[in-house]
Coordinates of C-alpha atoms and ligand atoms in Angstrom, one line a residue:
Chain T
X199 CA 195.4 48.7 161.9
X200 CA 191.7 48.1 161.2
X201 CA 189.2 49.3 163.8
X202 CA 187.2 46.1 163.7
X203 CA 188.5 42.9 162.4
X204 CA 186.3 39.8 162.2
X205 CA 187.8 36.3 161.4
X206 CA 185.7 33.2 160.4
X207 CA 182.5 34.0 162.4
X208 CA 180.0 31.3 162.8
X209 CA 176.6 31.5 164.4
X210 CA 174.0 28.8 164.2
X211 CA 170.3 28.8 165.4
X212 CA 169.5 25.4 166.7
X213 CA 165.8 24.5 166.7
X214 CA 164.5 21.1 167.3
X215 CA 163.9 20.4 163.7
X216 CA 167.2 21.8 162.2
X217 CA 170.2 23.8 162.5
X218 CA 170.2 27.2 160.7
X219 CA 173.7 28.4 159.6
X220 CA 172.8 32.0 159.8
X221 CA 176.5 33.2 159.8
X222 CA 178.9 30.7 158.5
X223 CA 182.6 31.7 158.2
X224 CA 182.5 35.3 157.7
X225 CA 185.6 37.6 157.8
X226 CA 185.7 41.2 157.3
X227 CA 187.5 44.4 158.4
X228 CA 186.0 47.8 159.0
X229 CA 188.1 51.0 159.0
X230 CA 187.7 54.2 161.0
X231 CA 185.9 56.7 159.0
X232 CA 184.4 54.1 156.7
X233 CA 180.8 54.1 155.6
X234 CA 179.8 50.5 154.8
X235 CA 176.7 48.8 153.3
X236 CA 175.7 45.1 153.9
X237 CA 173.2 43.7 151.4
X238 CA 171.9 40.5 150.8
X239 CA 168.4 38.6 150.3
X240 CA 166.0 38.4 153.1
X241 CA 167.2 35.5 155.6
X242 CA 170.7 35.6 154.4
X243 CA 172.0 36.4 157.9
X244 CA 172.6 40.2 157.9
X245 CA 170.9 40.9 161.1
X246 CA 172.6 38.0 162.8
X247 CA 176.0 39.1 161.7
X248 CA 175.3 42.6 162.9
X249 CA 174.4 41.3 166.3
X250 CA 177.7 39.5 166.4
X251 CA 179.6 42.6 165.5
X252 CA 177.7 44.7 167.8
X253 CA 178.3 42.4 170.7
X254 CA 174.7 41.5 171.2
X255 CA 175.6 37.8 170.7
X256 CA 178.7 36.0 171.0
X257 CA 179.9 33.9 167.9
X258 CA 180.1 30.2 168.3
X259 CA 183.4 30.1 166.6
X260 CA 185.8 32.8 165.3
X261 CA 186.8 36.0 166.7
X262 CA 186.3 39.8 166.6
X263 CA 189.1 42.2 167.7
X264 CA 188.4 45.9 168.0
X265 CA 191.1 48.3 168.4
X266 CA 193.4 45.2 168.8
X267 CA 191.4 43.8 171.7
X268 CA 189.6 40.7 171.4
X269 CA 185.8 40.7 172.2
X270 CA 185.2 38.3 175.1
X271 CA 182.4 37.9 177.4
X272 CA 183.8 40.0 180.1
X273 CA 184.3 43.1 177.8
X274 CA 181.1 42.8 176.0
X275 CA 179.0 45.1 178.3
X276 CA 181.5 47.9 178.2
X277 CA 181.9 47.4 174.5
X278 CA 178.1 47.9 173.9
X279 CA 178.0 50.7 176.3
X280 CA 181.1 52.8 175.0
X281 CA 182.2 51.4 171.6
X282 CA 179.5 50.0 169.4
X283 CA 175.9 51.0 169.3
X284 CA 173.0 49.7 167.1
X285 CA 169.9 51.2 165.3
X286 CA 167.6 48.2 165.5
X287 CA 165.3 46.9 162.7
X288 CA 162.4 47.3 165.1
X289 CA 162.9 50.7 166.9
X290 CA 163.3 49.5 170.4
X291 CA 162.6 52.8 172.4
X292 CA 161.8 52.6 176.2
X293 CA 158.0 53.0 175.9
X294 CA 157.6 55.0 179.2
X295 CA 160.4 57.4 178.6
X296 CA 160.0 60.6 176.4
X297 CA 162.1 60.8 173.3
X298 CA 164.6 63.0 174.9
X299 CA 165.0 60.8 177.8
X300 CA 165.4 57.8 175.5
X301 CA 168.2 59.8 173.8
X302 CA 169.9 60.6 177.1
X303 CA 169.8 57.1 178.3
X304 CA 173.1 55.7 176.7
X305 CA 174.8 59.0 177.6
X306 CA 173.8 58.6 181.2
X307 CA 175.0 55.1 181.1
X308 CA 178.4 56.4 180.0
X309 CA 178.3 58.5 183.1
X310 CA 178.0 61.9 181.4
X311 CA 176.5 64.6 183.3
X312 CA 172.8 65.2 183.1
X313 CA 173.3 68.5 181.5
X314 CA 175.8 67.3 179.0
X315 CA 173.5 64.4 178.1
X316 CA 170.5 66.7 177.7
X317 CA 172.5 69.1 175.4
X318 CA 174.0 66.3 173.1
X319 CA 170.5 64.3 172.9
X320 CA 168.6 67.7 171.9
X321 CA 171.2 68.5 169.3
X322 CA 171.0 65.1 167.8
X323 CA 167.2 65.0 167.8
X324 CA 167.2 68.3 165.8
X325 CA 169.7 66.7 163.4
X326 CA 167.4 63.9 162.5
X327 CA 164.5 66.4 162.2
X328 CA 162.7 66.0 165.5
X329 CA 162.4 69.5 167.0
X330 CA 161.5 70.7 170.5
X331 CA 157.9 69.8 170.2
X332 CA 158.7 66.2 170.1
X333 CA 161.0 66.0 173.1
X334 CA 158.4 65.4 175.8
X335 CA 156.3 62.9 173.8
X336 CA 156.4 59.2 174.5
X337 CA 157.3 56.7 171.7
X338 CA 153.7 55.7 171.3
X339 CA 152.8 59.2 170.4
X340 CA 155.1 59.3 167.4
X341 CA 154.7 57.9 163.9
X342 CA 156.7 55.0 162.9
X343 CA 159.1 57.1 160.9
X344 CA 159.5 59.5 163.9
X345 CA 160.2 56.5 166.2
X346 CA 162.8 55.4 163.7
X347 CA 164.6 58.8 163.8
X348 CA 164.3 59.0 167.5
X349 CA 166.0 55.7 167.7
X350 CA 168.7 56.8 165.1
X351 CA 169.2 60.0 167.3
X352 CA 169.6 57.8 170.4
X353 CA 172.4 55.6 168.7
X354 CA 174.2 58.5 167.2
X355 CA 174.1 60.5 170.4
X356 CA 175.9 57.7 172.2
X357 CA 179.0 58.9 170.3
X358 CA 180.5 55.3 169.8
X359 CA 183.1 54.7 167.3
X360 CA 181.1 51.9 165.8
X361 CA 177.6 52.3 164.6
X362 CA 175.5 49.6 163.3
X363 CA 172.2 50.1 161.6
X364 CA 169.7 47.5 160.7
X365 CA 167.6 49.0 157.8
X366 CA 167.4 52.4 159.1
X367 CA 165.4 53.9 156.3
X368 CA 162.9 51.1 156.0
X369 CA 160.1 53.3 157.5
X370 CA 161.0 56.6 156.1
X371 CA 160.0 58.4 152.9
X372 CA 162.7 58.9 150.3
X373 CA 163.4 62.3 151.2
X374 CA 163.9 61.8 155.0
X375 CA 165.6 58.5 154.2
X376 CA 168.0 60.4 152.0
X377 CA 168.6 63.0 154.8
X378 CA 169.4 60.2 157.4
X379 CA 171.8 58.6 155.0
X380 CA 173.6 61.9 154.5
X381 CA 173.7 62.2 158.3
X382 CA 175.2 58.6 158.7
X383 CA 177.8 59.4 156.0
X384 CA 178.8 62.7 157.6
X385 CA 179.0 60.9 161.0
X386 CA 181.4 58.5 159.5
X387 CA 183.4 60.7 157.3
X388 CA 183.5 64.1 159.4
X389 CA 183.6 62.4 162.9
X390 CA 185.9 59.6 161.9
X391 CA 183.5 57.0 163.3
X392 CA 182.7 53.8 161.4
X393 CA 179.1 53.1 160.1
X394 CA 177.8 49.7 158.8
X395 CA 174.2 49.9 157.3
X396 CA 172.3 46.8 156.6
X397 CA 170.1 47.7 153.6
X398 CA 168.0 46.6 150.5
X399 CA 168.2 50.2 149.1
X400 CA 170.5 50.4 146.2
X401 CA 171.0 54.2 146.5
X402 CA 172.5 53.6 150.0
X403 CA 174.9 50.9 148.7
X404 CA 175.9 53.4 145.9
X405 CA 176.8 56.0 148.4
X406 CA 178.8 53.5 150.6
X407 CA 182.6 53.4 150.6
X408 CA 182.3 49.6 150.3
X409 CA 179.6 47.1 150.0
X410 CA 179.6 43.6 151.5
X411 CA 177.0 41.2 149.9
X412 CA 175.8 38.3 151.9
X413 CA 174.0 35.0 150.9
X414 CA 173.4 31.9 152.8
X415 CA 175.4 33.1 155.8
X416 CA 178.6 33.8 153.7
X417 CA 180.0 37.1 152.3
X418 CA 180.3 37.1 148.5
X419 CA 183.5 38.4 147.0
Chain B
X133 CA 172.7 55.0 187.3
X134 CA 170.6 54.9 184.1
X135 CA 168.8 51.6 184.8
X136 CA 167.5 53.0 188.2
X137 CA 166.3 56.0 186.0
X138 CA 164.1 53.7 184.0
X139 CA 162.8 51.7 187.1
X140 CA 161.9 55.1 188.7
X141 CA 160.2 56.1 185.5
X142 CA 158.2 53.0 185.4
X143 CA 157.0 53.4 188.9
X144 CA 156.1 56.9 188.5
X145 CA 154.3 56.6 185.0
X146 CA 152.7 53.2 185.0
X147 CA 152.3 52.4 188.7
X148 CA 149.3 50.1 188.1
X149 CA 151.2 46.9 187.9
X150 CA 153.8 47.6 190.8
X151 CA 151.0 48.9 193.0
X152 CA 148.9 45.9 192.3
X153 CA 151.8 43.5 192.9
X154 CA 152.5 45.4 196.1
X155 CA 148.9 44.9 197.0
X156 CA 149.0 41.1 196.3
X157 CA 152.2 40.6 198.2
X158 CA 150.7 42.5 201.1
X159 CA 147.7 40.2 201.2
X160 CA 149.9 37.1 200.8
X161 CA 152.0 38.3 203.7
X162 CA 149.0 38.9 205.9
X163 CA 147.6 35.5 205.4
X164 CA 149.9 33.3 207.5
X165 CA 149.8 35.5 210.7
X166 CA 146.0 35.9 210.1
X167 CA 145.8 32.2 210.1
X168 CA 148.0 31.7 213.0
X169 CA 146.0 34.4 215.0
X170 CA 142.8 32.4 214.2
X171 CA 144.4 29.3 215.6
X172 CA 145.4 31.1 218.7
X173 CA 141.9 32.5 219.1
X174 CA 140.5 28.8 218.9
X175 CA 143.2 27.7 221.5
X176 CA 142.0 30.5 223.8
X177 CA 138.5 29.5 223.3
X178 CA 139.5 25.9 224.2
X179 CA 141.0 27.2 227.5
X180 CA 138.1 29.3 228.1
X181 CA 135.8 26.3 227.6
X182 CA 137.9 24.4 230.2
X183 CA 137.6 27.3 232.6
X184 CA 133.9 28.0 232.3
X185 CA 131.8 25.1 231.1
X186 CA 130.3 23.4 234.2
X187 CA 131.0 19.5 234.5
X188 CA 129.3 17.5 237.1
X189 CA 129.5 14.0 238.3
X190 CA 126.6 11.9 239.1
X191 CA 126.5 8.5 240.7
X192 CA 124.0 6.0 239.5
X193 CA 123.5 2.2 239.8
X194 CA 125.5 0.0 237.8
X195 CA 122.9 -0.4 235.1
X196 CA 122.3 3.3 234.9
X197 CA 118.7 3.0 235.6
X198 CA 118.5 5.2 238.7
X199 CA 120.5 7.6 240.8
X200 CA 118.5 7.2 244.1
X201 CA 119.2 4.3 246.5
X202 CA 122.5 3.4 244.9
X203 CA 123.8 2.0 248.5
X204 CA 127.3 3.6 248.3
X205 CA 129.4 2.6 251.2
X206 CA 130.3 5.5 253.5
X207 CA 134.1 5.2 253.1
X208 CA 133.8 5.8 249.4
X209 CA 131.1 8.5 249.6
X210 CA 133.1 10.4 252.2
X211 CA 135.9 10.8 249.9
X212 CA 133.8 13.4 248.1
X213 CA 133.8 15.7 251.1
X214 CA 137.4 15.2 252.0
X215 CA 139.5 17.7 250.2
X216 CA 143.1 16.4 251.1
X217 CA 145.3 15.8 248.1
X218 CA 144.6 12.5 246.4
X219 CA 141.0 12.3 247.4
X220 CA 137.9 12.6 245.2
X221 CA 137.2 15.9 247.1
X222 CA 140.3 17.4 245.9
X223 CA 138.6 17.7 242.4
X224 CA 134.9 18.4 243.3
X225 CA 132.8 20.9 245.3
X226 CA 129.1 21.4 246.0
X227 CA 128.6 17.9 246.8
X228 CA 124.9 17.0 247.1
X229 CA 124.5 13.7 248.9
X230 CA 121.8 12.0 250.7
X231 CA 121.9 9.1 253.4
X232 CA 119.0 7.7 255.3
X233 CA 117.8 5.6 258.2
X234 CA 114.3 4.2 259.0
X235 CA 112.3 5.8 261.7
X236 CA 109.2 4.9 263.5
X237 CA 107.0 6.8 266.0
X238 CA 105.6 5.1 269.1
X239 CA 105.1 1.4 268.6
X240 CA 104.6 1.4 265.0
X241 CA 106.9 -0.9 262.8
X242 CA 109.6 0.2 260.5
X243 CA 108.9 0.6 256.7
X244 CA 111.1 2.0 253.9
X245 CA 108.5 4.7 253.3
X246 CA 109.4 6.3 256.7
X247 CA 112.9 7.5 256.6
X248 CA 115.0 10.0 258.4
X249 CA 117.0 11.3 255.4
X250 CA 120.2 13.4 255.8
X251 CA 120.9 16.0 253.4
X252 CA 124.1 17.7 252.7
X253 CA 122.2 20.8 251.2
X254 CA 118.4 21.4 250.5
X255 CA 119.1 20.6 246.7
X256 CA 120.3 17.1 247.6
X257 CA 116.6 16.1 247.6
X258 CA 115.4 16.7 244.0
X259 CA 111.9 17.3 245.4
X260 CA 113.1 20.6 247.1
X261 CA 114.9 22.0 244.1
X262 CA 113.0 24.6 242.2
X263 CA 112.1 22.1 239.5
X264 CA 110.9 19.6 242.2
X265 CA 108.1 21.9 243.3
X266 CA 108.1 21.1 247.0
X267 CA 108.9 23.6 249.7
X268 CA 109.8 23.5 253.4
X269 CA 108.0 26.1 255.6
X270 CA 110.5 27.1 258.1
X271 CA 109.4 27.7 261.6
X272 CA 110.7 30.8 263.5
X273 CA 114.1 32.1 262.1
X274 CA 115.2 28.7 260.8
X275 CA 116.4 28.1 257.3
X276 CA 118.1 25.7 254.8
X277 CA 121.4 26.4 256.6
X278 CA 120.1 23.7 258.9
X279 CA 121.5 21.0 256.6
X280 CA 125.1 22.2 256.9
X281 CA 125.9 21.1 260.4
X282 CA 124.9 18.0 262.4
X283 CA 122.2 19.7 264.8
X284 CA 119.6 17.5 266.1
X285 CA 116.8 19.3 264.1
X286 CA 114.6 18.3 261.1
X287 CA 112.1 19.3 258.7
X288 CA 109.0 17.0 259.4
X289 CA 105.9 16.1 257.3
X290 CA 102.7 18.1 257.9
X291 CA 100.9 15.2 259.1
X292 CA 103.5 14.3 261.7
X293 CA 103.8 17.9 262.6
X294 CA 99.9 18.3 263.3
X295 CA 100.0 15.6 265.9
X296 CA 102.6 17.3 268.0
X297 CA 102.2 19.4 270.8
X298 CA 104.8 22.3 271.5
X299 CA 106.9 21.9 274.6
X300 CA 106.6 24.4 277.4
X301 CA 109.3 26.6 275.7
X302 CA 107.1 26.7 272.6
X303 CA 109.4 24.5 270.6
X304 CA 108.0 21.4 268.8
X305 CA 110.0 18.3 269.3
X306 CA 109.6 14.7 267.9
X307 CA 110.9 11.5 269.3
X308 CA 111.9 8.9 266.7
X309 CA 113.0 5.4 267.0
X310 CA 115.6 4.6 264.4
X311 CA 117.0 1.7 262.5
X312 CA 119.6 1.5 259.8
X313 CA 118.6 1.5 256.2
X314 CA 118.8 -0.9 254.4
X315 CA 118.1 -2.9 257.6
X316 CA 120.9 -5.4 258.1
X317 CA 120.7 -6.1 261.7
X318 CA 118.4 -5.1 264.4
X319 CA 120.3 -2.2 266.0
X320 CA 117.9 0.4 267.3
X321 CA 118.2 3.8 268.7
X322 CA 116.2 6.7 269.7
X323 CA 116.7 10.4 269.0
X324 CA 114.5 13.6 269.8
X325 CA 114.7 16.2 267.0
X326 CA 113.5 19.8 267.1
X327 CA 111.2 20.5 264.3
X328 CA 112.6 23.3 262.3
X329 CA 110.4 23.3 259.3
X330 CA 107.4 21.6 258.0
X331 CA 107.0 20.0 254.3
X332 CA 104.3 18.2 252.5
X333 CA 106.4 15.7 250.6
X334 CA 105.6 12.2 251.7
X335 CA 106.3 10.8 255.2
X336 CA 110.0 11.3 255.2
X337 CA 111.8 13.5 257.9
X338 CA 114.8 15.6 256.6
X339 CA 118.0 16.3 258.8
X340 CA 121.4 17.2 258.2
X341 CA 123.5 14.7 256.6
X342 CA 126.1 15.1 259.5
X343 CA 123.5 13.8 261.9
X344 CA 123.0 10.6 260.0
X345 CA 126.8 10.0 260.1
X346 CA 126.6 10.4 263.9
X347 CA 123.5 8.2 264.3
X348 CA 125.2 5.4 262.3
X349 CA 128.3 5.8 264.2
X350 CA 126.4 5.5 267.5
X351 CA 124.4 2.5 266.4
X352 CA 127.7 0.9 265.1
X353 CA 125.8 0.3 261.9
X354 CA 127.2 0.7 258.4
X355 CA 126.2 3.9 256.6
X356 CA 125.3 4.0 252.9
X357 CA 124.8 7.0 250.7
X358 CA 121.5 6.9 248.7
X359 CA 122.4 9.5 246.0
X360 CA 125.4 11.6 245.3
X361 CA 126.2 14.2 242.8
X362 CA 128.9 17.1 242.6
X363 CA 130.3 19.8 240.4
X364 CA 133.9 19.4 239.1
X365 CA 136.1 22.1 240.5
X366 CA 138.5 22.6 237.5
X367 CA 138.0 20.9 234.2
X368 CA 141.7 20.6 233.8
X369 CA 141.6 18.1 236.7
X370 CA 139.1 15.9 234.8
X371 CA 141.6 13.2 233.6
X372 CA 142.9 12.9 237.2
X373 CA 139.4 12.7 238.6
X374 CA 138.4 10.0 236.0
X375 CA 141.4 7.9 237.0
X376 CA 140.5 8.2 240.6
X377 CA 136.9 7.4 240.1
X378 CA 137.8 4.3 237.9
X379 CA 139.0 2.7 241.1
X380 CA 135.7 2.5 242.7
X381 CA 133.3 3.0 239.9
X382 CA 132.4 1.3 236.6
X383 CA 131.0 2.8 233.6
X384 CA 127.4 2.2 233.0
X385 CA 126.7 -1.4 232.0
X386 CA 123.0 -2.1 231.1
X387 CA 123.5 -5.8 231.5
X388 CA 125.4 -5.6 234.6
X389 CA 124.8 -8.0 237.6
X390 CA 125.2 -5.7 240.4
X391 CA 126.2 -8.4 243.0
X392 CA 129.0 -9.4 240.5
X393 CA 130.2 -5.8 240.5
X394 CA 130.1 -5.6 244.2
X395 CA 132.3 -8.6 244.6
X396 CA 134.7 -6.9 242.4
X397 CA 134.7 -3.9 244.6
X398 CA 133.0 -1.6 242.3
X399 CA 129.9 -0.1 243.8
X400 CA 128.3 2.0 241.2
X401 CA 128.7 3.9 238.0
X402 CA 129.9 7.4 237.9
X403 CA 128.7 9.5 235.1
X404 CA 130.7 12.6 234.2
X405 CA 128.5 15.1 232.4
X406 CA 131.0 16.6 230.2
X407 CA 129.0 16.3 227.0
X408 CA 128.8 20.1 226.4
X409 CA 132.6 20.6 227.2
X410 CA 133.6 17.8 224.8
X411 CA 131.3 19.0 222.1
X412 CA 132.8 22.4 222.4
X413 CA 136.3 21.4 222.8
X414 CA 136.1 18.9 220.1
X415 CA 134.8 21.2 217.5
X416 CA 137.5 23.9 218.4
X417 CA 140.2 21.3 218.2
X418 CA 139.0 20.1 215.0
X419 CA 139.2 23.6 213.6
X420 CA 142.7 24.2 215.0
X421 CA 143.8 20.8 213.3
X422 CA 142.2 22.2 210.0
X423 CA 144.1 25.3 210.3
X424 CA 147.3 23.6 211.2
X425 CA 147.0 21.1 208.2
X426 CA 146.0 24.0 205.9
X427 CA 149.2 26.0 207.0
X428 CA 151.9 24.4 204.8
X429 CA 149.6 24.1 201.8
X430 CA 148.7 27.8 202.1
X431 CA 152.4 28.6 202.4
X432 CA 153.3 26.7 199.3
X433 CA 150.6 28.3 197.4
X434 CA 151.5 31.7 198.5
X435 CA 155.2 31.4 197.7
X436 CA 154.2 30.1 194.3
X437 CA 151.8 33.1 193.9
X438 CA 154.5 35.6 195.0
X439 CA 157.1 34.0 192.6
X440 CA 154.7 34.0 189.7
X441 CA 153.6 37.6 190.5
X442 CA 157.1 39.0 190.6
X443 CA 158.2 36.8 187.6
X444 CA 155.4 38.3 185.4
X445 CA 156.0 41.7 186.7
X446 CA 159.6 41.7 185.5
X447 CA 158.8 39.4 182.6
X448 CA 156.3 42.2 181.4
X449 CA 159.3 44.4 180.8
X450 CA 161.6 41.8 179.4
X451 CA 162.0 44.1 176.2
X452 CA 163.1 47.1 178.3
X453 CA 165.5 44.9 180.2
X454 CA 167.0 43.4 177.0
X455 CA 167.2 46.9 175.5
X456 CA 169.1 48.2 178.6
X457 CA 171.4 45.2 178.3
X458 CA 171.9 45.9 174.7
X459 CA 172.7 49.5 175.5
X460 CA 175.5 48.4 177.9
X461 CA 173.8 47.8 181.3
X462 CA 175.5 44.8 183.2
X463 CA 173.1 41.9 183.6
X464 CA 174.1 41.9 187.3
X465 CA 172.8 45.5 187.5
X466 CA 169.8 44.6 185.9
X467 CA 169.0 41.7 188.3
X468 CA 169.9 43.8 191.2
X469 CA 167.6 46.7 190.1
X470 CA 164.8 44.2 189.6
X471 CA 165.4 42.9 193.1
X472 CA 165.6 46.2 194.6
X473 CA 162.3 47.2 193.1
X474 CA 160.7 44.0 194.4
X475 CA 162.1 44.6 197.8
X476 CA 160.6 48.1 197.7
X477 CA 157.3 46.6 196.8
X478 CA 157.6 44.2 199.6
X479 CA 158.0 46.9 202.0
X480 CA 154.4 48.2 202.5
X481 CA 153.1 44.5 203.0
X482 CA 155.8 43.8 205.4
X483 CA 155.1 47.0 207.4
X484 CA 151.3 46.5 207.5
X485 CA 152.0 43.0 208.9
X486 CA 154.3 44.1 211.5
X487 CA 152.0 46.7 212.7
X488 CA 149.1 44.4 212.9
X489 CA 150.9 41.1 214.1
X490 CA 154.2 42.2 215.3
X491 CA 157.5 41.2 213.8
X492 CA 157.7 37.8 215.2
X493 CA 154.6 36.4 213.9
X494 CA 155.1 33.8 211.3
X495 CA 158.6 35.3 210.5
X496 CA 159.6 32.0 208.5
X497 CA 156.4 32.6 206.3
X498 CA 157.4 36.1 205.6
X499 CA 160.9 35.1 204.8
X500 CA 159.8 32.4 202.3
X501 CA 157.4 34.8 200.6
X502 CA 160.2 37.3 200.2
X503 CA 162.7 34.9 199.0
X504 CA 160.1 33.5 196.4
X505 CA 159.3 37.2 195.2
X506 CA 162.9 38.0 194.7
X507 CA 163.8 34.7 193.0
X508 CA 160.8 35.0 190.7
X509 CA 161.8 38.6 189.6
X510 CA 165.5 37.8 189.4
X511 CA 164.8 34.8 187.2
X512 CA 162.7 36.9 184.8
X513 CA 165.5 39.5 184.8
X514 CA 168.2 37.0 183.9
X515 CA 166.0 35.4 181.2
X516 CA 165.4 38.7 179.5
X517 CA 169.1 39.6 179.8
X518 CA 170.1 36.4 178.2
X519 CA 167.7 36.6 175.3
X520 CA 168.4 40.3 174.7
X521 CA 169.1 39.9 171.0
X522 CA 166.1 37.7 170.3
X523 CA 163.7 40.0 172.2
X524 CA 164.9 43.1 170.3
X525 CA 164.2 41.4 167.0
X526 CA 160.5 41.0 167.9
X527 CA 158.5 43.8 166.4
X528 CA 156.5 45.8 168.9
Ligands
LIG27 N1 165.7 32.6 166.6 C1 166.0 32.0 165.5 N2 165.8 30.6 165.5 C2 166.0 29.9 164.2 N3 166.4 30.5 163.2 C3 166.5 31.9 163.2 C4 166.4 32.6 164.3 N4 166.5 33.9 163.9 C5 166.9 33.9 162.5 N5 166.8 32.6 162.1 C6 167.1 32.3 160.8 O1 168.5 32.8 160.4 C7 168.6 33.1 159.2 C8 169.2 34.5 159.2 O2 168.3 35.4 159.9 P1 168.6 36.9 159.9 O3 167.5 37.6 160.8 O4 170.1 37.3 160.3 O5 168.3 37.4 158.4 P2 168.3 38.8 157.7 O6 169.5 38.6 156.6 O7 168.5 39.9 158.8 O8 166.9 38.9 157.0 P3 166.1 40.2 156.6 O9 166.6 40.9 155.6 O10 164.7 39.6 156.4 O11 166.1 40.9 158.1 C9 167.1 33.1 158.6 O12 167.1 32.0 157.7 C10 166.2 32.9 159.8 O13 165.2 32.1 159.5
LIG28 MG1 167.3 41.4 159.2

């Protein structure tokens, strides 16, 4: 059984002037241990689809089942907390929390002990290349790329089965970007988690197990 | 819980906003009881004015042209000295009244320049007040207490005194023939008065008011008061006093025909000198009314200010709230955390207010302000939670 199954998802943005069909009848399946890429031109609806899959928004029609359970409003909070996490296009770190505290936050939400959370968070920060000298800094005291990595570390540290990433390498130099991609790959392949990366980077698409292409709110075959 | 963690971090690491919000809320909570206290101070000042500002009643003729020779009938004037319930005297004290009869010595005729004037106290004759400038030189151990009883003694003019010879016991006595004033009929009587003092004010002889009452009774002649003024005992009794006075006295009417009024049973005008009291009380009551009118507007303004302040306090962190919701914090928990923080921010203000004014003072205002604070914050938290995805897309 697929880990995540989406059927005929639709999401429209209604503005006064017009209705934008950002996601328009998308169906897809994601398997445990898979490393997927989602590409498409700017404005094709990738981020919107991601937000639906990650439970940040609810689709206007269609349904998503994860592990055989349908995502309805009442399970969304726990879904976001325990099952799916997102690396955002803009980093979205808590500005007044240190890098380490930011990484511990989702773990504490999962009711892990303070000590466990600290251990996991520090381990993950080191994996993305942020050593102990960064732990006590606030996000504003990091470069854009370092913030990006801190955000990636926070998402991966949460240990959820589903990881969604919205252009995670956009702010990184090719070498660090490559390291992050291999980290994401190893997360999916070695830890049997499922990673979906939105990207314009063809090298990531090449590394993926499968590539979804989007255009005008629909998936191309 | 992780959300509390962030709230705590916020309070500790960027306290400026929460602190200023707490200060603002404190100020807002202090205003209504401050205003109420101000009104209470004014009310106390009104009471104080009623207790302490002296008010007097002066009787004048109906046209208000003079306060001497008003010809007030005895029955009405006597009411001022009577302190039984329901009489004028119940409301006044320190009555200064004058009444007179005409006198003559030996075979001379009667004129209105020579009068035996009865005084209820020395000050009843304006000439003997400090401002009047005349004095009585008392003989022996006599003094102004002479006027309080009805002894047959008097203060005589110098001219009259110098013509007297002392009796064998060394006391000067004067024999006067008396007729009522204003002379109505030709009753006449005689009296011998001991001279207790000497004055140099005209040809009038001054004696106790009580003596005039007795003389008139003896002559079976009507007695009239020439002038009368008094102090009001308690300003709280003013309305009752005014009602009572209006039975016998008119307000001043510069075009009045006195005889017309007399037929109606109204004898004179009673002027109550409560100008200072009225001015003071009116000003205070105007202030109280202003404060009372201001109260609801101020409260509305304060509720709005509290609501906006808390809304923007939470709104300034909408991104963090949206992020927390994206990471799996329940919206309900986010709202509760925001409300709890606002409650904590309300505490110092409420405490200061309770210490200064006590818990009961303007509790409704305190409640409204608190409710508005909480609603504003919760609304902002709800809005941020609901717009989580959009907010997270915004670049920093
Ligand atoms: N809040 C919104 N209101 C109206 N339209 C919106 C809103 N957000 C996005 N859209 C529109 O929806 C479409 C899909 O947007 P989305 O952000 O999913 O694109 P994307 O594929 O992620 O683009 P990019 O690669 O530039 O990030 C776009 O045409 C965009 O203009
Ligand atoms: Mg996008």
